[in-house]
C-alpha positions as MATLAB code, in Angstrom:
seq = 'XXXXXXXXXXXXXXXXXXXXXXXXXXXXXXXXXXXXXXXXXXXXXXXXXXXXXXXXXXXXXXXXXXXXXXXXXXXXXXXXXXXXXXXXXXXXXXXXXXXXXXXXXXXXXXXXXXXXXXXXXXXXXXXXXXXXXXXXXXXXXXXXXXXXXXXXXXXXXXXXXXXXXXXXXXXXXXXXXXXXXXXXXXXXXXXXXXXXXXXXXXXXXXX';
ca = [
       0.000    0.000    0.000;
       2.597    2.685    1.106;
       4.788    1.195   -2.323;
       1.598    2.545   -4.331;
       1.688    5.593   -2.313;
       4.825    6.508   -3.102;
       4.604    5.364   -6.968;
       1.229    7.945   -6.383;
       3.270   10.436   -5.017;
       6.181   10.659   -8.009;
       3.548   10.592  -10.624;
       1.945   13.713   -9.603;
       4.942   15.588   -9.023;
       6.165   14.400  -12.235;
       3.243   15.571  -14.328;
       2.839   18.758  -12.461;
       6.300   19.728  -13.478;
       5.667   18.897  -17.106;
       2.465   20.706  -16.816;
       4.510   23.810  -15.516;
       7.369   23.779  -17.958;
       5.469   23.491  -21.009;
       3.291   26.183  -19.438;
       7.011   27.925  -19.337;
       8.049   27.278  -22.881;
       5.216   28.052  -24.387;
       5.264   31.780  -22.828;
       8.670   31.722  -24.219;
       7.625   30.816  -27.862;
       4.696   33.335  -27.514;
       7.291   36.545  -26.975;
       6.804   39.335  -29.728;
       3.028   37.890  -30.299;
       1.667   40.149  -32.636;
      -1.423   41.890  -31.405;
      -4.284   42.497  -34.028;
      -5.643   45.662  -34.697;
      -9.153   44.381  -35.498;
     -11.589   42.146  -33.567;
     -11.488   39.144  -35.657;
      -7.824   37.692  -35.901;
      -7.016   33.869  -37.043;
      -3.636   32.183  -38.153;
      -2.427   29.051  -39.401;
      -0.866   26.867  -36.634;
       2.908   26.348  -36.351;
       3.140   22.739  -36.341;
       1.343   20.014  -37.904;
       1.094   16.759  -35.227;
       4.799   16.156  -34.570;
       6.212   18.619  -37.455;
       7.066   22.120  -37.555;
       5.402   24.289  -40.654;
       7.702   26.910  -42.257;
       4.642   28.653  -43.646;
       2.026   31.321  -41.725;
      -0.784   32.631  -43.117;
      -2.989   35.389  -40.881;
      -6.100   37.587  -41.443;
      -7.797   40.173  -39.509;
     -10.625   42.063  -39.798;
     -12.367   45.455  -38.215;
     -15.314   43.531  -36.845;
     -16.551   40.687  -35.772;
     -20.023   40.823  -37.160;
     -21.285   42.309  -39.999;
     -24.863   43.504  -41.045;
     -26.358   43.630  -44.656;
     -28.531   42.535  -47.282;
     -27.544   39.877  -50.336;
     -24.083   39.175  -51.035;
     -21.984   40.729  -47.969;
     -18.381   42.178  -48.615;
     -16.057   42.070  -46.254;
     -12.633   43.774  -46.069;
      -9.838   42.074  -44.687;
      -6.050   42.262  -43.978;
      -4.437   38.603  -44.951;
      -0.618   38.091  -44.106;
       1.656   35.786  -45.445;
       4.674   34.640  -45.253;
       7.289   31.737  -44.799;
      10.774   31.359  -42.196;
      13.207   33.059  -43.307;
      15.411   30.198  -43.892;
      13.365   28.560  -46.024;
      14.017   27.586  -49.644;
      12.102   24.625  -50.576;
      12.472   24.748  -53.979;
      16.349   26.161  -54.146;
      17.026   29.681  -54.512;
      17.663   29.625  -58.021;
      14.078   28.044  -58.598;
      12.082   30.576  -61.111;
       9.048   30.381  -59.213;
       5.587   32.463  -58.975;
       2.710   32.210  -56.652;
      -1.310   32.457  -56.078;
      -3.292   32.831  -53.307;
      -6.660   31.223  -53.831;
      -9.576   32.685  -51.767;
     -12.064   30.642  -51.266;
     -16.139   30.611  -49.628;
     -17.768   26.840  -49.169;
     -21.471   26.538  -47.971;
     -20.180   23.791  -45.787;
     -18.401   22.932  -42.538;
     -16.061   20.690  -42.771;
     -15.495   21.375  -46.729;
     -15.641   17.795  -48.080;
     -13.649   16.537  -51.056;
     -14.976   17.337  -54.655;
     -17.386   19.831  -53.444;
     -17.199   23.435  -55.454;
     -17.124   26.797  -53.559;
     -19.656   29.692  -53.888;
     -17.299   32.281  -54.517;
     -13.400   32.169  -55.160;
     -10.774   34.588  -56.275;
      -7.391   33.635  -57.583;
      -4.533   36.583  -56.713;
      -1.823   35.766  -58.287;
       1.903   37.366  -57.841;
       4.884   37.625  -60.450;
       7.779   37.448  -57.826;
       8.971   34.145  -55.998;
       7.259   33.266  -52.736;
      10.408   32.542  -51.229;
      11.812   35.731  -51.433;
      12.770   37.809  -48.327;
       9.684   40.157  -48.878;
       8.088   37.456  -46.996;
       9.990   36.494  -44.538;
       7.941   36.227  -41.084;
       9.347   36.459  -37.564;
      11.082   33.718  -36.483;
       9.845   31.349  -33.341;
      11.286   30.069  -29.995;
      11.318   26.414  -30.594;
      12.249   24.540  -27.909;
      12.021   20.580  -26.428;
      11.367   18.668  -23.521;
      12.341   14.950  -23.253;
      12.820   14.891  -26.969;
       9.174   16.458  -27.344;
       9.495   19.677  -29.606;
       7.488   22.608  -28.825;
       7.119   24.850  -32.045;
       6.194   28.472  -30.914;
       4.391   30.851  -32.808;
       5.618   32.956  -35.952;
       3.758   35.938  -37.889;
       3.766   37.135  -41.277;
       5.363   40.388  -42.073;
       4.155   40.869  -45.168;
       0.385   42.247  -45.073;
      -1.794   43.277  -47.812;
      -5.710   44.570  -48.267;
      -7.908   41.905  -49.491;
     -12.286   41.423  -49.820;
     -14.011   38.580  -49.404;
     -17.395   37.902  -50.813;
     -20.040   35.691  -48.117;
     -23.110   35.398  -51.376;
     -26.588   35.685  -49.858;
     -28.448   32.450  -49.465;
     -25.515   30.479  -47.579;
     -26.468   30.179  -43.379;
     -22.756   28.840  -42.570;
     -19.780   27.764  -44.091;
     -16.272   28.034  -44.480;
     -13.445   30.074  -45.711;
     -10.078   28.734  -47.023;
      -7.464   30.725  -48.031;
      -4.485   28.588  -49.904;
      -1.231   29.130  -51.010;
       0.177   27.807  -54.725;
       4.208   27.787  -55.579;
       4.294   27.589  -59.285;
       7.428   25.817  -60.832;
       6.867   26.615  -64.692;
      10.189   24.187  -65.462;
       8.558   21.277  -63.249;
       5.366   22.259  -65.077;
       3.582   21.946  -61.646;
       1.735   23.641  -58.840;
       2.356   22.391  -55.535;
       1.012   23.968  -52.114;
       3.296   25.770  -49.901;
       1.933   24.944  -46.915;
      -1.838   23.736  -45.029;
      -4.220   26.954  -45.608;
      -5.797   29.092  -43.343;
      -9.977   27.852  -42.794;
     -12.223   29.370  -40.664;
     -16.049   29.144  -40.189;
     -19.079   31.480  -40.708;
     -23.094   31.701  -40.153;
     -24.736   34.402  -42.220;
     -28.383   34.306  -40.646;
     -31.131   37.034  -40.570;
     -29.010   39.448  -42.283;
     -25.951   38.797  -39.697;
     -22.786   37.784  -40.571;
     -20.365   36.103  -38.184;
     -16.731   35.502  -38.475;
     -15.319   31.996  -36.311;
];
């Protein structure tokens, strides 16, 4: 009985000291957290299960809500970027980008199923170039467990996005494309940015 105690005992203070240093390193991967301007802010995460991403995408907007009649416009900042030290495709790769903007009458999006509204931006210069370099993250480990912290996009443009009347909820992707005209392919740069939206009794609402 005491043995279990004991056994009891080492478990807790093991797992409350796990508890308090990933609480601890992930306040250090959260320093220089950029603070949005607007009141709806979402970003892509910085690791995907075990992995770290080099790619961020954000977007912000003024409000939250929005009221209207038929299709609704919304204006939107949308950053993106990539770390610094990444090249995936070499340096000397002549590649161009799109960002595809997309609105789905569904949440999840399943496979094969078309979107409502889309636009296609597309951009003559190489995504990899520093332009779009973001911040760079505190990574850090614990008992060979990586902890990725967050990065943000320095690069920020002005974008709209159409919600068309007639759709309740939904969901917004926003994608990234690398183009490699000599590969004669398009390949993505990283996973998206999605969020979700109801549009009910003339009231829009973002998340």
């Amino acid at each position: 009985m005491e043995h279990k105690m004991v056994k009891r005992t080492i478990s807790i203070i093991l797992c409350t000291c796990y508890i308090m240093l990933s609480m601890c390193l992930s306040a250090c991967g959260n320093k220089g957290k950029y603070t949005p301007k607007g009141e709806f802010y979402v970003k892509t995460s910085p690791s995907h299960g075990d992995a770290g991403v080099p790619f961020v995408i954000d977007l912000e907007s003024e409000c939250n809500t929005y009221q209207g009649e038929g299709d609704i416009v919304v204006p939107v900042t949308v950053g993106f970027g990539h770390l610094p030290e990444d090249h995936r495709y070499g340096e000397d790769e002549n590649d161009t980008f799109y960002l595809l903007y997309q609105v789905f009458d569904q949440v999840p999006v399943m496979p094969d199923i078309r979107p409502v509204w889309e636009n296609k931006v597309e951009y003559s210069d190489s995504f990899y170039d520093e332009k779009y370099n973001s911040t760079v993250p505190k990574n850090s480990s614990f008992l060979f467990i990586p902890f990725y912290g967050d990065f943000y996009p320095l690069y920020k443009e002005s974008a709209e996005i159409v919600f068309p009347e007639g759709i309740q909820s939904g969901t917004v992707t926003i994608d990234c494309y690398v183009v490699l005209p000599e590969r004669d392919a398009e390949v993505t740069a990283g996973l998206g940015l999605e969020f979700s939206f109801t549009y009910i009794d003339g009231v829009l609402t973002l998340g």
